[in-house]
Short mmCIF file of C-alpha atoms in Angstrom, two decimals:
data_model
loop_
_atom_site.label_atom_id
_atom_site.label_comp_id
_atom_site.label_asym_id
_atom_site.label_seq_id
_atom_site.Cartn_x
_atom_site.Cartn_y
_atom_site.Cartn_z
CA UNK A 1 10.20 8.96 -11.11
CA UNK A 2 9.19 5.68 -12.77
CA UNK A 3 9.75 3.78 -9.53
CA UNK A 4 7.22 6.04 -7.79
CA UNK A 5 4.87 5.79 -10.79
CA UNK A 6 4.95 2.01 -10.40
CA UNK A 7 3.94 2.41 -6.74
CA UNK A 8 1.16 4.80 -7.75
CA UNK A 9 -0.14 2.34 -10.36
CA UNK A 10 -0.23 -0.48 -7.79
CA UNK A 11 -2.10 1.77 -5.34
CA UNK A 12 -4.64 2.83 -7.99
CA UNK A 13 -5.27 -0.77 -8.97
CA UNK A 14 -5.58 -1.78 -5.32
CA UNK A 15 -8.01 0.99 -4.33
CA UNK A 16 -10.32 0.10 -7.24
CA UNK A 17 -10.09 -3.61 -6.36
CA UNK A 18 -11.06 -2.99 -2.73
CA UNK A 19 -14.37 -1.34 -3.67
CA UNK A 20 -15.60 -2.26 -7.15
CA UNK A 21 -15.68 -6.11 -7.19
CA UNK A 22 -17.97 -6.32 -4.13
CA UNK A 23 -20.14 -3.45 -5.39
CA UNK A 24 -20.49 -5.10 -8.81
CA UNK A 25 -21.29 -8.50 -7.26
CA UNK A 26 -23.98 -6.93 -5.07
CA UNK A 27 -25.41 -5.13 -8.09
CA UNK A 28 -25.59 -8.33 -10.16
CA UNK A 29 -27.13 -10.30 -7.27
CA UNK A 30 -29.49 -7.43 -6.38
CA UNK A 31 -28.05 -7.44 -2.86
CA UNK A 32 -26.61 -4.85 -0.47
CA UNK A 33 -25.00 -7.20 2.05
CA UNK A 34 -21.41 -7.36 3.27
CA UNK A 35 -20.06 -9.29 6.24
CA UNK A 36 -18.75 -7.45 9.31
CA UNK A 37 -15.21 -8.75 8.71
CA UNK A 38 -15.52 -7.82 5.03
CA UNK A 39 -16.51 -4.27 5.99
CA UNK A 40 -13.55 -4.01 8.41
CA UNK A 41 -11.19 -5.26 5.70
CA UNK A 42 -12.64 -2.83 3.15
CA UNK A 43 -12.16 0.16 5.47
CA UNK A 44 -8.62 -0.89 6.40
CA UNK A 45 -7.36 -1.51 2.87
CA UNK A 46 -9.05 1.52 1.33
CA UNK A 47 -7.61 3.88 3.99
CA UNK A 48 -4.22 2.17 3.63
CA UNK A 49 -4.18 2.59 -0.16
CA UNK A 50 -5.60 6.15 -0.15
CA UNK A 51 -3.10 7.23 2.52
CA UNK A 52 -0.20 5.61 0.65
CA UNK A 53 -1.40 7.27 -2.56
CA UNK A 54 -1.18 10.77 -1.12
CA UNK A 55 2.13 9.98 0.60
CA UNK A 56 3.63 8.83 -2.72
CA UNK A 57 2.27 11.93 -4.48
CA UNK A 58 3.97 14.09 -1.82
CA UNK A 59 7.22 12.18 -2.29
CA UNK A 60 6.95 12.64 -6.07
CA UNK A 61 6.79 16.42 -5.54
CA UNK A 62 10.08 16.14 -3.62
CA UNK A 63 11.51 14.00 -6.44
CA UNK A 64 10.60 16.63 -9.07
CA UNK A 65 12.05 19.38 -6.86
CA UNK A 66 15.43 17.62 -6.61
CA UNK A 67 15.44 16.76 -10.35
CA UNK A 68 14.73 20.34 -11.48
CA UNK A 69 16.27 22.52 -8.74
CA UNK A 70 19.32 20.34 -7.97
CA UNK A 71 19.90 18.23 -11.12
CA UNK A 72 23.60 17.59 -10.44
CA UNK A 73 22.78 16.11 -7.02
CA UNK A 74 19.78 14.06 -8.20
CA UNK A 75 21.61 10.73 -8.60
CA UNK A 76 23.25 11.19 -5.19
CA UNK A 77 20.08 12.11 -3.29
CA UNK A 78 17.43 10.02 -5.10
CA UNK A 79 19.43 6.83 -5.59
CA UNK A 80 17.77 3.41 -5.67
CA UNK A 81 18.23 2.73 -1.96
CA UNK A 82 16.79 6.10 -0.99
CA UNK A 83 13.75 5.59 -3.23
CA UNK A 84 13.06 2.16 -1.71
CA UNK A 85 13.40 3.56 1.82
CA UNK A 86 11.07 6.50 1.07
CA UNK A 87 8.43 4.28 -0.56
CA UNK A 88 8.75 1.75 2.28
CA UNK A 89 8.29 4.54 4.82
CA UNK A 90 5.15 5.71 2.99
CA UNK A 91 3.68 2.20 3.01
CA UNK A 92 4.55 1.49 6.68
CA UNK A 93 3.20 4.84 7.93
CA UNK A 94 0.01 4.24 5.91
CA UNK A 95 -0.42 0.80 7.52
CA UNK A 96 -0.23 2.42 10.96
CA UNK A 97 -2.60 5.18 9.82
CA UNK A 98 -5.12 2.63 8.46
CA UNK A 99 -4.90 0.57 11.66
CA UNK A 100 -5.64 3.70 13.72
CA UNK A 101 -8.63 4.63 11.55
CA UNK A 102 -10.07 1.11 11.45
CA UNK A 103 -9.69 0.62 15.21
CA UNK A 104 -11.34 3.99 15.92
CA UNK A 105 -14.22 3.26 13.55
CA UNK A 106 -15.08 -0.25 14.72
CA UNK A 107 -14.67 0.50 18.44
CA UNK A 108 -18.04 2.21 18.10
CA UNK A 109 -21.33 0.58 19.16
CA UNK A 110 -23.73 0.63 16.20
CA UNK A 111 -27.50 1.10 16.35
CA UNK A 112 -28.07 -0.14 12.80
CA UNK A 113 -26.38 -2.23 10.12
CA UNK A 114 -27.70 -0.31 7.10
CA UNK A 115 -25.04 1.84 5.39
CA UNK A 116 -26.33 4.36 2.83
CA UNK A 117 -23.40 3.79 0.50
CA UNK A 118 -22.18 1.18 -2.02
CA UNK A 119 -19.11 0.44 0.15
CA UNK A 120 -18.10 0.80 3.80
CA UNK A 121 -17.36 4.51 3.93
CA UNK A 122 -16.19 5.85 7.32
CA UNK A 123 -18.49 8.95 7.51
CA UNK A 124 -21.52 6.76 6.74
CA UNK A 125 -20.45 4.18 9.35
CA UNK A 126 -20.06 6.90 12.01
CA UNK A 127 -23.68 7.96 11.37
CA UNK A 128 -24.78 4.54 12.69
CA UNK A 129 -23.16 5.17 16.10
CA UNK A 130 -25.27 5.12 19.26
CA UNK A 131 -22.41 5.85 21.70
CA UNK A 132 -20.00 8.69 22.38
CA UNK A 133 -17.08 6.59 21.12
CA UNK A 134 -17.65 8.04 17.65
CA UNK A 135 -15.86 11.16 18.94
CA UNK A 136 -12.61 9.16 18.87
CA UNK A 137 -12.94 8.65 15.12
CA UNK A 138 -13.99 12.28 14.65
CA UNK A 139 -10.73 13.24 16.40
CA UNK A 140 -8.78 10.92 14.09
CA UNK A 141 -10.48 12.49 11.05
CA UNK A 142 -9.50 15.98 12.28
CA UNK A 143 -5.93 14.78 12.78
CA UNK A 144 -6.04 13.38 9.23
CA UNK A 145 -7.17 16.76 7.91
CA UNK A 146 -4.15 18.48 9.49
CA UNK A 147 -1.86 15.71 8.19
CA UNK A 148 -3.15 15.97 4.61
CA UNK A 149 -3.13 19.76 4.90
CA UNK A 150 0.56 19.68 5.87
CA UNK A 151 1.37 17.48 2.86
CA UNK A 152 -0.59 19.83 0.60
CA UNK A 153 1.31 22.88 1.92
CA UNK A 154 4.60 21.03 1.34
CA UNK A 155 3.58 20.28 -2.28
CA UNK A 156 2.59 23.94 -2.85
CA UNK A 157 5.89 25.27 -1.42
CA UNK A 158 7.85 22.69 -3.44
CA UNK A 159 6.19 23.74 -6.69
CA UNK A 160 6.74 27.41 -5.93
CA UNK A 161 10.47 26.62 -5.76
CA UNK A 162 10.23 24.52 -8.95
CA UNK A 163 8.46 27.28 -10.92
CA UNK A 164 10.94 29.88 -9.65
CA UNK A 165 13.81 27.69 -10.94
CA UNK A 166 12.06 27.02 -14.27
CA UNK A 167 11.51 30.75 -14.90
CA UNK A 168 15.25 31.35 -14.45
CA UNK A 169 16.13 28.80 -17.16
CA UNK A 170 17.53 30.58 -20.23
CA UNK A 171 16.31 28.02 -22.78
CA UNK A 172 12.62 27.77 -23.75
CA UNK A 173 13.06 24.05 -24.55
CA UNK A 174 14.50 23.44 -21.07
CA UNK A 175 11.51 25.17 -19.51
CA UNK A 176 9.07 23.13 -21.57
CA UNK A 177 10.85 19.89 -20.74
CA UNK A 178 10.89 20.66 -17.00
CA UNK A 179 7.23 21.65 -16.94
CA UNK A 180 6.19 18.60 -18.98
CA UNK A 181 7.42 16.33 -16.17
CA UNK A 182 5.52 18.36 -13.54
CA UNK A 183 2.13 18.86 -15.21
CA UNK A 184 0.99 15.20 -14.97
CA UNK A 185 1.89 15.09 -11.28
CA UNK A 186 0.15 18.40 -10.57
CA UNK A 187 -2.94 17.17 -12.44
CA UNK A 188 -3.11 13.95 -10.40
CA UNK A 189 -2.62 15.81 -7.09
CA UNK A 190 -5.33 18.33 -8.03
CA UNK A 191 -7.72 15.55 -9.05
CA UNK A 192 -7.10 13.66 -5.79
CA UNK A 193 -7.60 16.75 -3.61
CA UNK A 194 -10.53 18.33 -5.44
CA UNK A 195 -12.57 15.13 -5.63
CA UNK A 196 -11.92 14.43 -1.93
CA UNK A 197 -12.81 18.02 -1.00
CA UNK A 198 -15.98 17.85 -3.12
CA UNK A 199 -17.04 14.69 -1.30
CA UNK A 200 -16.26 15.70 2.29
CA UNK A 201 -16.32 19.51 2.47
CA UNK A 202 -20.01 20.05 1.77
CA UNK A 203 -22.53 22.33 3.48
CA UNK A 204 -24.11 20.64 6.52
CA UNK A 205 -27.64 19.39 6.14
CA UNK A 206 -29.59 16.44 4.89
CA UNK A 207 -27.93 15.00 1.80
CA UNK A 208 -29.75 12.41 -0.26
CA UNK A 209 -28.33 8.90 -0.46
CA UNK A 210 -28.10 9.32 -4.26
CA UNK A 211 -25.88 12.39 -3.83
CA UNK A 212 -23.69 10.48 -1.33
CA UNK A 213 -23.21 7.70 -3.88
CA UNK A 214 -22.36 10.18 -6.66
CA UNK A 215 -19.81 11.94 -4.44
CA UNK A 216 -18.25 8.60 -3.45
CA UNK A 217 -17.99 7.57 -7.11
CA UNK A 218 -16.24 10.87 -7.93
CA UNK A 219 -13.52 10.61 -5.25
CA UNK A 220 -13.12 6.82 -5.00
CA UNK A 221 -13.35 5.75 -8.66
CA UNK A 222 -12.50 8.75 -10.84
CA UNK A 223 -8.86 9.44 -9.76
CA UNK A 224 -7.62 5.81 -10.06
CA UNK A 225 -9.43 5.55 -13.40
CA UNK A 226 -7.90 8.71 -14.90
CA UNK A 227 -4.38 8.54 -13.41
CA UNK A 228 -3.00 6.03 -15.99
CA UNK A 229 -4.25 8.24 -18.86
CA UNK A 230 -2.80 11.40 -17.29
CA UNK A 231 0.66 9.86 -16.85
CA UNK A 232 0.61 8.09 -20.24
CA UNK A 233 -0.49 11.07 -22.33
CA UNK A 234 3.16 12.05 -23.00
CA UNK A 235 3.81 8.60 -24.50
CA UNK A 236 3.74 8.78 -28.33
CA UNK A 237 2.15 5.34 -28.73
CA UNK A 238 -0.65 6.25 -26.29
CA UNK A 239 -1.24 9.54 -28.12
CA UNK A 240 -1.47 7.72 -31.47
CA UNK A 241 -3.88 5.13 -30.05
CA UNK A 242 -6.11 7.84 -28.53
CA UNK A 243 -6.16 9.79 -31.79
CA UNK A 244 -7.14 6.63 -33.71
CA UNK A 245 -9.86 5.89 -31.15
CA UNK A 246 -11.16 9.47 -31.45
CA UNK A 247 -11.16 9.31 -35.25
CA UNK A 248 -12.99 5.96 -35.13
CA UNK A 249 -15.58 7.43 -32.74
CA UNK A 250 -16.15 10.46 -35.01
CA UNK A 251 -16.54 8.11 -38.02
CA UNK A 252 -19.18 6.08 -36.17
CA UNK A 253 -21.05 9.26 -35.26
CA UNK A 254 -21.05 10.39 -38.92
CA UNK A 255 -22.22 6.97 -40.13
CA UNK A 256 -24.95 6.98 -37.44
#
């Protein structure tokens, strides 16, 4: 589990680093410019990291399923070599996925170079198309929806099996311990899916550029920002630090 958490932490750090530094630099310089090659790189690496993120989250559901439903076989199935191979497969497949997306996006002929977003977001780039080649990327996006939908269904089925096993456990402490390892993962998956759904599955119509930016902030910045807190909340030292920070904040409010 900690091996996959390390991968998730790297992916969260990477996805933030792809977007925020350039956005902050543009904000400080009162600019909105980005080079063509910079935009291509931003699309490629963000899709790579977001795809890898969801692949690792899907693998983590499988890891929890083996640990809880087949504990005696866990060391045999999820040994170090298997974990490295699974994580490597997630990264390699995401590289191919990002290459497909980036190629489909930048094969388009653009009528404008003004993107109504604080980073190179694929839906906003497609809106600049003045050729029918944008249909290729639309097809890739539909394929992506089925792919992510399949992973989501796998996670749901896996957790149905996990909860069925947990309910059959005779000890209350065993149930609590099993669920405590699943809740952070379920929270992160829900956050990833709900923020992405909120951003992309919206009623058709004219959406203001401000609303587009807010939606992008919710799905691109919020999950990587909250994931470390979600997975660290079970750590006693983190809990103590958060309680101290909360107490200090309440003291400042009272003094104010």
